Each structure stands twice: as C-alpha cells, then as structure tokens.
PDB file of C-alpha atoms (C1' of nucleotides) in Angstrom:
ATOM      1  CA  MET A 278     102.082 129.260  97.747  1.00  0.00           C
ATOM      2  CA  GLY A 279     102.585 126.578  95.319  1.00  0.00           C
ATOM      3  CA  ARG A 280     106.283 126.980  94.389  1.00  0.00           C
ATOM      4  CA  ASN A 281     107.602 124.881  97.296  1.00  0.00           C
ATOM      5  CA  ARG A 282     105.274 121.567  97.082  1.00  0.00           C
ATOM      6  CA  ARG A 283     106.642 118.720  99.360  1.00  0.00           C
ATOM      7  CA  VAL A 284     105.038 115.379 100.044  1.00  0.00           C
ATOM      8  CA  LEU A 285     105.067 114.624 103.630  1.00  0.00           C
ATOM      9  CA  PRO A 286     107.594 111.851 104.381  1.00  0.00           C
ATOM     10  CA  ARG A 287     106.917 108.698 106.184  1.00  0.00           C
ATOM     11  CA  ARG A 288     108.578 109.714 109.229  1.00  0.00           C
ATOM     12  CA  PHE A 289     106.318 112.701 109.710  1.00  0.00           C
ATOM     13  CA  TYR A 290     103.507 110.059 110.630  1.00  0.00           C
ATOM     14  CA  ASP A 291     105.940 107.976 112.819  1.00  0.00           C
ATOM     15  CA  ARG A 292     105.560 110.490 115.745  1.00  0.00           C
ATOM     16  CA  ASP A 293     103.276 110.952 118.802  1.00  0.00           C
ATOM     17  CA  THR A 294      99.585 111.074 117.305  1.00  0.00           C
ATOM     18  CA  LEU A 295      98.663 114.372 118.955  1.00  0.00           C
ATOM     19  CA  THR A 296     101.716 116.104 117.396  1.00  0.00           C
ATOM     20  CA  VAL A 297     100.825 114.736 114.113  1.00  0.00           C
ATOM     21  CA  ALA A 298      97.127 115.844 114.405  1.00  0.00           C
ATOM     22  CA  ALA A 299      98.351 119.373 115.224  1.00  0.00           C
ATOM     23  CA  ASP A 300     101.165 119.628 112.353  1.00  0.00           C
ATOM     24  CA  LEU A 301      98.346 118.289 109.817  1.00  0.00           C
ATOM     25  CA  ILE A 302      96.827 121.437 110.113  1.00  0.00           C
ATOM     26  CA  GLY A 303      97.632 123.709 106.993  1.00  0.00           C
ATOM     27  CA  LYS A 304      98.933 120.674 105.160  1.00  0.00           C
ATOM     28  CA  VAL A 305      97.401 119.864 101.896  1.00  0.00           C
ATOM     29  CA  LEU A 306      95.227 116.446 101.154  1.00  0.00           C
ATOM     30  CA  VAL A 307      95.533 115.940  97.338  1.00  0.00           C
ATOM     31  CA  HIS A 308      93.634 113.180  95.114  1.00  0.00           C
ATOM     32  CA  ARG A 309      94.948 112.825  91.685  1.00  0.00           C
ATOM     33  CA  SER A 310      92.337 111.004  89.497  1.00  0.00           C
ATOM     34  CA  ALA A 311      91.252 110.661  86.137  1.00  0.00           C
ATOM     35  CA  SER A 312      88.404 113.137  86.952  1.00  0.00           C
ATOM     36  CA  GLY A 313      91.575 115.580  87.611  1.00  0.00           C
ATOM     37  CA  VAL A 314      93.406 117.172  90.693  1.00  0.00           C
ATOM     38  CA  VAL A 315      91.464 117.949  93.844  1.00  0.00           C
ATOM     39  CA  ALA A 316      93.015 119.612  96.821  1.00  0.00           C
ATOM     40  CA  GLY A 317      92.236 121.220 100.219  1.00  0.00           C
ATOM     41  CA  ALA A 318      94.129 122.465 103.109  1.00  0.00           C
ATOM     42  CA  ILE A 319      93.290 120.509 106.446  1.00  0.00           C
ATOM     43  CA  VAL A 320      91.552 122.826 108.964  1.00  0.00           C
ATOM     44  CA  GLU A 321      90.161 120.068 111.319  1.00  0.00           C
ATOM     45  CA  THR A 322      91.600 116.916 112.706  1.00  0.00           C
ATOM     46  CA  GLU A 323      90.833 114.301 115.571  1.00  0.00           C
ATOM     47  CA  ALA A 324      93.278 111.849 117.131  1.00  0.00           C
ATOM     48  CA  TYR A 325      92.261 108.255 117.810  1.00  0.00           C
ATOM     49  CA  ILE A 326      95.040 106.557 119.925  1.00  0.00           C
ATOM     50  CA  GLY A 327      95.468 102.866 120.773  1.00  0.00           C
ATOM     51  CA  GLU A 328      93.447 100.240 122.380  1.00  0.00           C
ATOM     52  CA  SER A 329      92.725 102.141 125.653  1.00  0.00           C
ATOM     53  CA  ASP A 330      90.787 104.884 123.660  1.00  0.00           C
ATOM     54  CA  PRO A 331      87.393 103.520 123.864  1.00  0.00           C
ATOM     55  CA  ALA A 332      86.521 105.658 120.671  1.00  0.00           C
ATOM     56  CA  CYS A 333      89.519 104.207 118.634  1.00  0.00           C
ATOM     57  CA  HIS A 334      88.725 101.507 115.979  1.00  0.00           C
ATOM     58  CA  ALA A 335      91.764  99.531 117.816  1.00  0.00           C
ATOM     59  CA  ALA A 336      89.584  99.606 121.165  1.00  0.00           C
ATOM     60  CA  PRO A 337      88.539  95.769 120.513  1.00  0.00           C
ATOM     61  CA  GLY A 338      91.919  94.672 119.590  1.00  0.00           C
ATOM     62  CA  PRO A 339      93.077  93.800 116.152  1.00  0.00           C
ATOM     63  CA  THR A 340      90.308  92.686 113.667  1.00  0.00           C
ATOM     64  CA  LYS A 341      90.328  92.624 109.809  1.00  0.00           C
ATOM     65  CA  ARG A 342      88.812  96.107 109.710  1.00  0.00           C
ATOM     66  CA  ASN A 343      91.075  97.863 111.619  1.00  0.00           C
ATOM     67  CA  ALA A 344      94.394  96.259 110.561  1.00  0.00           C
ATOM     68  CA  PRO A 345      95.680  99.177 108.751  1.00  0.00           C
ATOM     69  CA  LEU A 346      95.876 100.886 112.396  1.00  0.00           C
ATOM     70  CA  TYR A 347      98.460  98.299 113.394  1.00  0.00           C
ATOM     71  CA  GLY A 348     100.666  98.570 110.248  1.00  0.00           C
ATOM     72  CA  PRO A 349     103.236 101.320 109.062  1.00  0.00           C
ATOM     73  CA  PRO A 350     102.743 104.990 109.519  1.00  0.00           C
ATOM     74  CA  GLY A 351     101.653 107.239 106.656  1.00  0.00           C
ATOM     75  CA  VAL A 352      99.193 105.050 105.352  1.00  0.00           C
ATOM     76  CA  ALA A 353      95.408 105.926 104.568  1.00  0.00           C
ATOM     77  CA  TYR A 354      92.649 104.044 106.628  1.00  0.00           C
ATOM     78  CA  VAL A 355      89.461 104.449 105.071  1.00  0.00           C
ATOM     79  CA  TYR A 356      86.169 102.987 106.146  1.00  0.00           C
ATOM     80  CA  LEU A 357      82.331 103.038 105.686  1.00  0.00           C
ATOM     81  CA  ASN A 358      80.560 104.742 108.359  1.00  0.00           C
ATOM     82  CA  TYR A 359      76.916 104.658 109.037  1.00  0.00           C
ATOM     83  CA  GLY A 360      76.609 102.564 105.767  1.00  0.00           C
ATOM     84  CA  MET A 361      77.053 105.914 103.627  1.00  0.00           C
ATOM     85  CA  HIS A 362      79.890 108.046 104.483  1.00  0.00           C
ATOM     86  CA  TYR A 363      83.576 107.176 103.890  1.00  0.00           C
ATOM     87  CA  LEU A 364      85.870 108.693 106.576  1.00  0.00           C
ATOM     88  CA  VAL A 365      89.625 109.073 105.848  1.00  0.00           C
ATOM     89  CA  ASN A 366      92.377 108.528 108.335  1.00  0.00           C
ATOM     90  CA  ALA A 367      96.138 109.217 108.342  1.00  0.00           C
ATOM     91  CA  VAL A 368      97.888 106.065 110.206  1.00  0.00           C
ATOM     92  CA  THR A 369     100.486 107.255 112.809  1.00  0.00           C
ATOM     93  CA  GLU A 370     103.184 105.889 115.080  1.00  0.00           C
ATOM     94  CA  GLY A 371     105.062 102.794 114.588  1.00  0.00           C
ATOM     95  CA  GLU A 372     103.750  99.617 113.740  1.00  0.00           C
ATOM     96  CA  GLY A 373     101.872  97.692 116.642  1.00  0.00           C
ATOM     97  CA  SER A 374     100.907 100.944 117.912  1.00  0.00           C
ATOM     98  CA  PRO A 375      97.505 101.410 116.679  1.00  0.00           C
ATOM     99  CA  ALA A 376      96.564 105.131 116.208  1.00  0.00           C
ATOM    100  CA  ALA A 377      95.413 107.371 113.486  1.00  0.00           C
ATOM    101  CA  VAL A 378      94.351 110.918 112.902  1.00  0.00           C
ATOM    102  CA  LEU A 379      90.803 111.554 111.250  1.00  0.00           C
ATOM    103  CA  ILE A 380      90.778 114.299 108.925  1.00  0.00           C
ATOM    104  CA  ARG A 381      87.482 116.159 109.495  1.00  0.00           C
ATOM    105  CA  ALA A 382      87.531 119.279 106.971  1.00  0.00           C
ATOM    106  CA  LEU A 383      89.515 120.995 104.449  1.00  0.00           C
ATOM    107  CA  GLU A 384      89.507 124.485 102.630  1.00  0.00           C
ATOM    108  CA  PRO A 385      89.185 123.684  99.031  1.00  0.00           C
ATOM    109  CA  LEU A 386      92.215 124.952  97.124  1.00  0.00           C
ATOM    110  CA  GLU A 387      92.134 123.253  93.739  1.00  0.00           C
ATOM    111  CA  GLY A 388      89.427 121.215  91.794  1.00  0.00           C
ATOM    112  CA  VAL A 389      86.354 123.145  93.197  1.00  0.00           C
ATOM    113  CA  GLU A 390      84.361 122.301  90.448  1.00  0.00           C
ATOM    114  CA  ALA A 391      85.018 118.717  90.403  1.00  0.00           C
ATOM    115  CA  MET A 392      84.212 118.737  94.134  1.00  0.00           C
ATOM    116  CA  ARG A 393      80.864 120.573  93.418  1.00  0.00           C
ATOM    117  CA  THR A 394      79.814 118.110  90.820  1.00  0.00           C
ATOM    118  CA  ARG A 395      80.410 115.042  93.222  1.00  0.00           C
ATOM    119  CA  ARG A 396      78.894 116.909  96.138  1.00  0.00           C
ATOM    120  CA  GLY A 397      75.832 118.299  94.529  1.00  0.00           C
ATOM    121  CA  GLY A 398      75.786 117.475  90.795  1.00  0.00           C
ATOM    122  CA  ARG A 399      76.193 120.199  88.094  1.00  0.00           C
ATOM    123  CA  GLY A 400      75.021 123.646  88.803  1.00  0.00           C
ATOM    124  CA  SER A 401      75.335 122.934  92.780  1.00  0.00           C
ATOM    125  CA  THR A 402      74.747 125.994  94.537  1.00  0.00           C
ATOM    126  CA  LEU A 403      77.017 124.925  97.649  1.00  0.00           C
ATOM    127  CA  GLU A 404      79.304 127.459  98.999  1.00  0.00           C
ATOM    128  CA  VAL A 405      83.133 126.792  98.690  1.00  0.00           C
ATOM    129  CA  SER A 406      83.389 126.641 102.337  1.00  0.00           C
ATOM    130  CA  SER A 407      80.609 123.954 102.468  1.00  0.00           C
ATOM    131  CA  LEU A 408      82.380 121.640 100.187  1.00  0.00           C
ATOM    132  CA  CYS A 409      84.710 119.770 102.393  1.00  0.00           C
ATOM    133  CA  ARG A 410      83.027 120.593 105.754  1.00  0.00           C
ATOM    134  CA  GLY A 411      82.823 117.511 107.677  1.00  0.00           C
ATOM    135  CA  PRO A 412      84.713 113.946 107.405  1.00  0.00           C
ATOM    136  CA  GLY A 413      81.865 112.385 105.167  1.00  0.00           C
ATOM    137  CA  ASN A 414      81.567 115.357 102.877  1.00  0.00           C
ATOM    138  CA  LEU A 415      85.246 115.933 102.212  1.00  0.00           C
ATOM    139  CA  THR A 416      85.668 112.202 101.113  1.00  0.00           C
ATOM    140  CA  LYS A 417      82.688 112.629  98.854  1.00  0.00           C
ATOM    141  CA  ALA A 418      84.092 115.768  97.280  1.00  0.00           C
ATOM    142  CA  LEU A 419      87.513 114.244  96.757  1.00  0.00           C
ATOM    143  CA  GLY A 420      86.066 110.948  95.264  1.00  0.00           C
ATOM    144  CA  ILE A 421      87.650 108.855  98.308  1.00  0.00           C
ATOM    145  CA  SER A 422      86.068 105.514  99.072  1.00  0.00           C
ATOM    146  CA  LEU A 423      87.264 102.107 100.177  1.00  0.00           C
ATOM    147  CA  VAL A 424      89.267 101.930  96.966  1.00  0.00           C
ATOM    148  CA  GLN A 425      91.806 104.260  98.509  1.00  0.00           C
ATOM    149  CA  ASN A 426      91.824 102.200 102.057  1.00  0.00           C
ATOM    150  CA  ARG A 427      95.624 101.324 102.585  1.00  0.00           C
ATOM    151  CA  LEU A 428      97.115 103.667 100.044  1.00  0.00           C
ATOM    152  CA  ARG A 429     100.295 105.053 101.046  1.00  0.00           C
ATOM    153  CA  LEU A 430      99.874 109.165 101.643  1.00  0.00           C
ATOM    154  CA  THR A 431     103.644 109.463 100.520  1.00  0.00           C
ATOM    155  CA  GLU A 432     102.890 109.158  97.073  1.00  0.00           C
ATOM    156  CA  PRO A 433     100.220 109.635  94.322  1.00  0.00           C
ATOM    157  CA  PRO A 434      97.445 109.256  93.676  1.00  0.00           C
ATOM    158  CA  LEU A 435      96.432 110.170  97.339  1.00  0.00           C
ATOM    159  CA  SER A 436      98.943 112.235  99.378  1.00  0.00           C
ATOM    160  CA  ILE A 437      99.279 114.911 101.904  1.00  0.00           C
ATOM    161  CA  GLU A 438     101.622 117.758 101.010  1.00  0.00           C
ATOM    162  CA  ASP A 439     103.142 120.753 102.158  1.00  0.00           C
ATOM    163  CA  TRP A 440     102.228 123.737  99.861  1.00  0.00           C
ATOM    164  CA  GLY A 441     103.204 126.528 102.349  1.00  0.00           C
ATOM    165  CA  VAL A 442      99.917 127.492 103.448  1.00  0.00           C
ATOM    166  CA  ALA A 443      99.904 129.411 106.538  1.00  0.00           C
ATOM    167  CA  ALA A 444      98.447 126.860 109.551  1.00  0.00           C
ATOM    168  CA  GLY A 445      96.733 129.706 111.480  1.00  0.00           C
ATOM    169  CA  GLU A 446      95.911 129.634 115.160  1.00  0.00           C
ATOM    170  CA  VAL A 447      94.956 126.146 116.403  1.00  0.00           C
ATOM    171  CA  ALA A 448      92.456 125.164 119.198  1.00  0.00           C
ATOM    172  CA  TRP A 449      91.978 121.930 120.963  1.00  0.00           C
ATOM    173  CA  GLY A 450      88.547 120.621 122.256  1.00  0.00           C
ATOM    174  CA  PRO A 451      86.730 117.405 122.596  1.00  0.00           C
ATOM    175  CA  ARG A 452      86.171 115.027 119.755  1.00  0.00           C
ATOM    176  CA  ILE A 453      82.770 115.261 118.076  1.00  0.00           C
ATOM    177  CA  GLY A 454      80.225 112.631 117.136  1.00  0.00           C
ATOM    178  CA  ILE A 455      81.092 109.959 119.448  1.00  0.00           C
ATOM    179  CA  ARG A 456      79.533 108.426 122.489  1.00  0.00           C
ATOM    180  CA  VAL A 457      82.528 107.262 124.294  1.00  0.00           C
ATOM    181  CA  GLY A 458      85.749 108.893 124.989  1.00  0.00           C
ATOM    182  CA  THR A 459      84.320 112.223 124.898  1.00  0.00           C
ATOM    183  CA  ASP A 460      86.760 113.440 127.787  1.00  0.00           C
ATOM    184  CA  ARG A 461      89.673 113.397 125.574  1.00  0.00           C
ATOM    185  CA  PRO A 462      90.327 116.694 123.955  1.00  0.00           C
ATOM    186  CA  TRP A 463      91.892 115.507 120.760  1.00  0.00           C
ATOM    187  CA  ARG A 464      89.958 117.461 118.184  1.00  0.00           C
ATOM    188  CA  CYS A 465      92.508 120.200 116.681  1.00  0.00           C
ATOM    189  CA  TYR A 466      91.045 122.721 114.417  1.00  0.00           C
ATOM    190  CA  VAL A 467      91.587 126.180 113.104  1.00  0.00           C
ATOM    191  CA  ALA A 468      89.387 128.526 115.450  1.00  0.00           C
ATOM    192  CA  GLY A 469      86.769 130.529 113.799  1.00  0.00           C
ATOM    193  CA  HIS A 470      87.456 129.079 110.221  1.00  0.00           C
ATOM    194  CA  ALA A 471      84.510 128.889 108.001  1.00  0.00           C
ATOM    195  CA  CYS A 472      85.438 125.278 106.710  1.00  0.00           C
ATOM    196  CA  VAL A 473      85.576 123.634 110.197  1.00  0.00           C
ATOM    197  CA  SER A 474      82.661 121.264 110.893  1.00  0.00           C
ATOM    198  CA  GLY A 475      80.391 121.633 113.785  1.00  0.00           C
ATOM    199  CA  LYS A 476      78.337 124.552 115.027  1.00  0.00           C
ATOM    200  CA  ARG A 477      79.387 128.138 113.686  1.00  0.00           C
ATOM    201  CA  THR A 478      80.208 130.644 116.129  1.00  0.00           C
TER     202      THR A 478
ATOM    203  C1'  DC B 226      67.426 130.360 114.523  1.00  0.00           C
ATOM    204  C1'  DG B 227      66.868 125.458 117.177  1.00  0.00           C
ATOM    205  C1'  DT B 228      66.352 120.033 117.476  1.00  0.00           C
ATOM    206  C1'  DT B 229      64.879 115.501 116.003  1.00  0.00           C
ATOM    207  C1'  DC B 230      65.183 111.640 113.366  1.00  0.00           C
ATOM    208  C1'  DG B 231      65.717 108.562 109.100  1.00  0.00           C
ATOM    209  C1'  DA B 232      68.625 106.723 105.538  1.00  0.00           C
ATOM    210  C1'  DT B 233      71.985 102.865 104.940  1.00  0.00           C
ATOM    211  C1'  DG B 234      75.873  98.812 104.955  1.00  0.00           C
ATOM    212  C1'  DC B 235      78.875  96.458 107.186  1.00  0.00           C
ATOM    213  C1'  DA B 236      82.099  94.561 111.000  1.00  0.00           C
ATOM    214  C1'  DC B 237      81.660  92.745 115.131  1.00  0.00           C
ATOM    215  C1'  DT B 238      79.506  89.878 119.197  1.00  0.00           C
TER     216       DT B 238
ATOM    217  C1'  DG C 295      70.787  91.571 115.751  1.00  0.00           C
ATOM    218  C1'  DT C 296      73.237  95.734 117.163  1.00  0.00           C
ATOM    219  C1'  DG C 297      75.742  99.958 116.648  1.00  0.00           C
ATOM    220  C1'  DC C 298      77.931 103.209 114.811  1.00  0.00           C
ATOM    221  C1'  DA C 299      84.422 108.558 114.331  1.00  0.00           C
ATOM    222  C1'  DT C 300      77.505 111.223 109.736  1.00  0.00           C
ATOM    223  C1'  DC C 301      74.396 114.301 107.070  1.00  0.00           C
ATOM    224  C1'  DG C 302      70.549 116.975 105.876  1.00  0.00           C
ATOM    225  C1'  DA C 303      65.749 117.242 105.464  1.00  0.00           C
ATOM    226  C1'  DA C 304      61.698 118.112 108.201  1.00  0.00           C
ATOM    227  C1'  DC C 305      60.002 119.807 111.408  1.00  0.00           C
ATOM    228  C1'  DG C 306      59.326 123.188 116.040  1.00  0.00           C
ATOM    229  C1'  DT C 307      60.289 127.879 118.165  1.00  0.00           C
TER     230       DT C 307
END
DNA sequence: CGTTCGATGCACT
DNA sequence: GTGCATCGAACGT
C-alpha cells in the first residue's frame, strides 16, 4: 500500500451512481491542509439519485443549495445538517443529472492524531475506529466544512485516491437516518467493519 | 445493554 | 415557521 497512489479521474464519477457508490469503497478520502494530511479508506457510502428520489436534495428541483448536484461530476457537495454537522458527498453522473454519493464512514489511515484533536481535543480517548464513524464525525475529523463545498475531488486539497487498499466484501441495505425513500437499498458498506456507522453486530 | 431527546443553523415553503 | 442524509448525553432495563 502507498507505492501506487492515483487520484481518481473525473470520468470515475461520470457513471451510474450505484456503481460509483460501490467502487468508492476502499478508495481514500484525503484532505491536505495547513494542519497536515489526514486520510481514511471509505468503508460506507449512500447513493442519492435524481429528483425522483425523495431523500435526494434534488427532490424539490434546482435550488441555490443543491446547485452542485446539477453540475459536473467529481465535485464535492458539502452542506450543514441539523445545524451542526457537515456532510460530504461526491457528485456523480453527467451535468443535469443530479445525483451524489454520501460518504458515511472511513477507516483512518493517516493523520490519526490530527483527527483525534479535531474530534475530542488533545488527549482524547476516542478509539481509532470511532474517529470517522458516521458522516458528521468524519467531516469533523478531516476538517471539512462549507469551505470545501464545490471543490474538485480530482486535485488537492480535497481528493479521493486509490491507494491500493483491498476493498473487502461489500453489502447493500436501506439508507440510514432518512424518513423518506427508505425502501431503496442504496447504502453500501463493508460488512462487519468496525468503522461502519449504525448498530454494531 | 437499550431507547429517547435536546442542541443548533440554514434552506425552503 | 418547519424540517432535516446527526450525534452523544442521559436516562431506563
């Protein structure tokens, strides 16, 4: 691992959203900032696809907030949720086809101390497997906020890369934390992985 | 273990 | 004014 690092090209995202959601498992979300490099392997994603998906932010049609969903693929869509958590998505499919993959959990690979400081302050006793468990937690650990909204994921400072991490076995299930569209099994995750959000098994 | 519930800000109707 | 793609502290069992 680490000798063959490749940033995912824009065409990676210009595909069917469910395919992208599955292929993002095992890829590495990297944030390079003045605080250093933090990175983690993606172990959980959710697909939000089009205006016909009631849980997708594009459901009401184009608005100021969801504009990135209608733009080019390979761009970060970040927004504030519940007034206190930032959530990061990768925009997928072509322009005019509003869809994205929400990144829900990471396995920390680099910058664990920086993550710990951002999550719980210095001397935090948080386990490594909890640092990026949940979409609001991972953005906090990586220092992602609205500043990173609309950034291209195909170049620094915020990128998704292939570090040659083995993806592991992937499972599909209903999306978490939404009240509509729960019938669509569009959550993709590494079954049994300690860093995946939700109830542990 | 389990479940409930309050915090908190902004986009949208 | 309402409703969230959440989290974790504070309970109950």
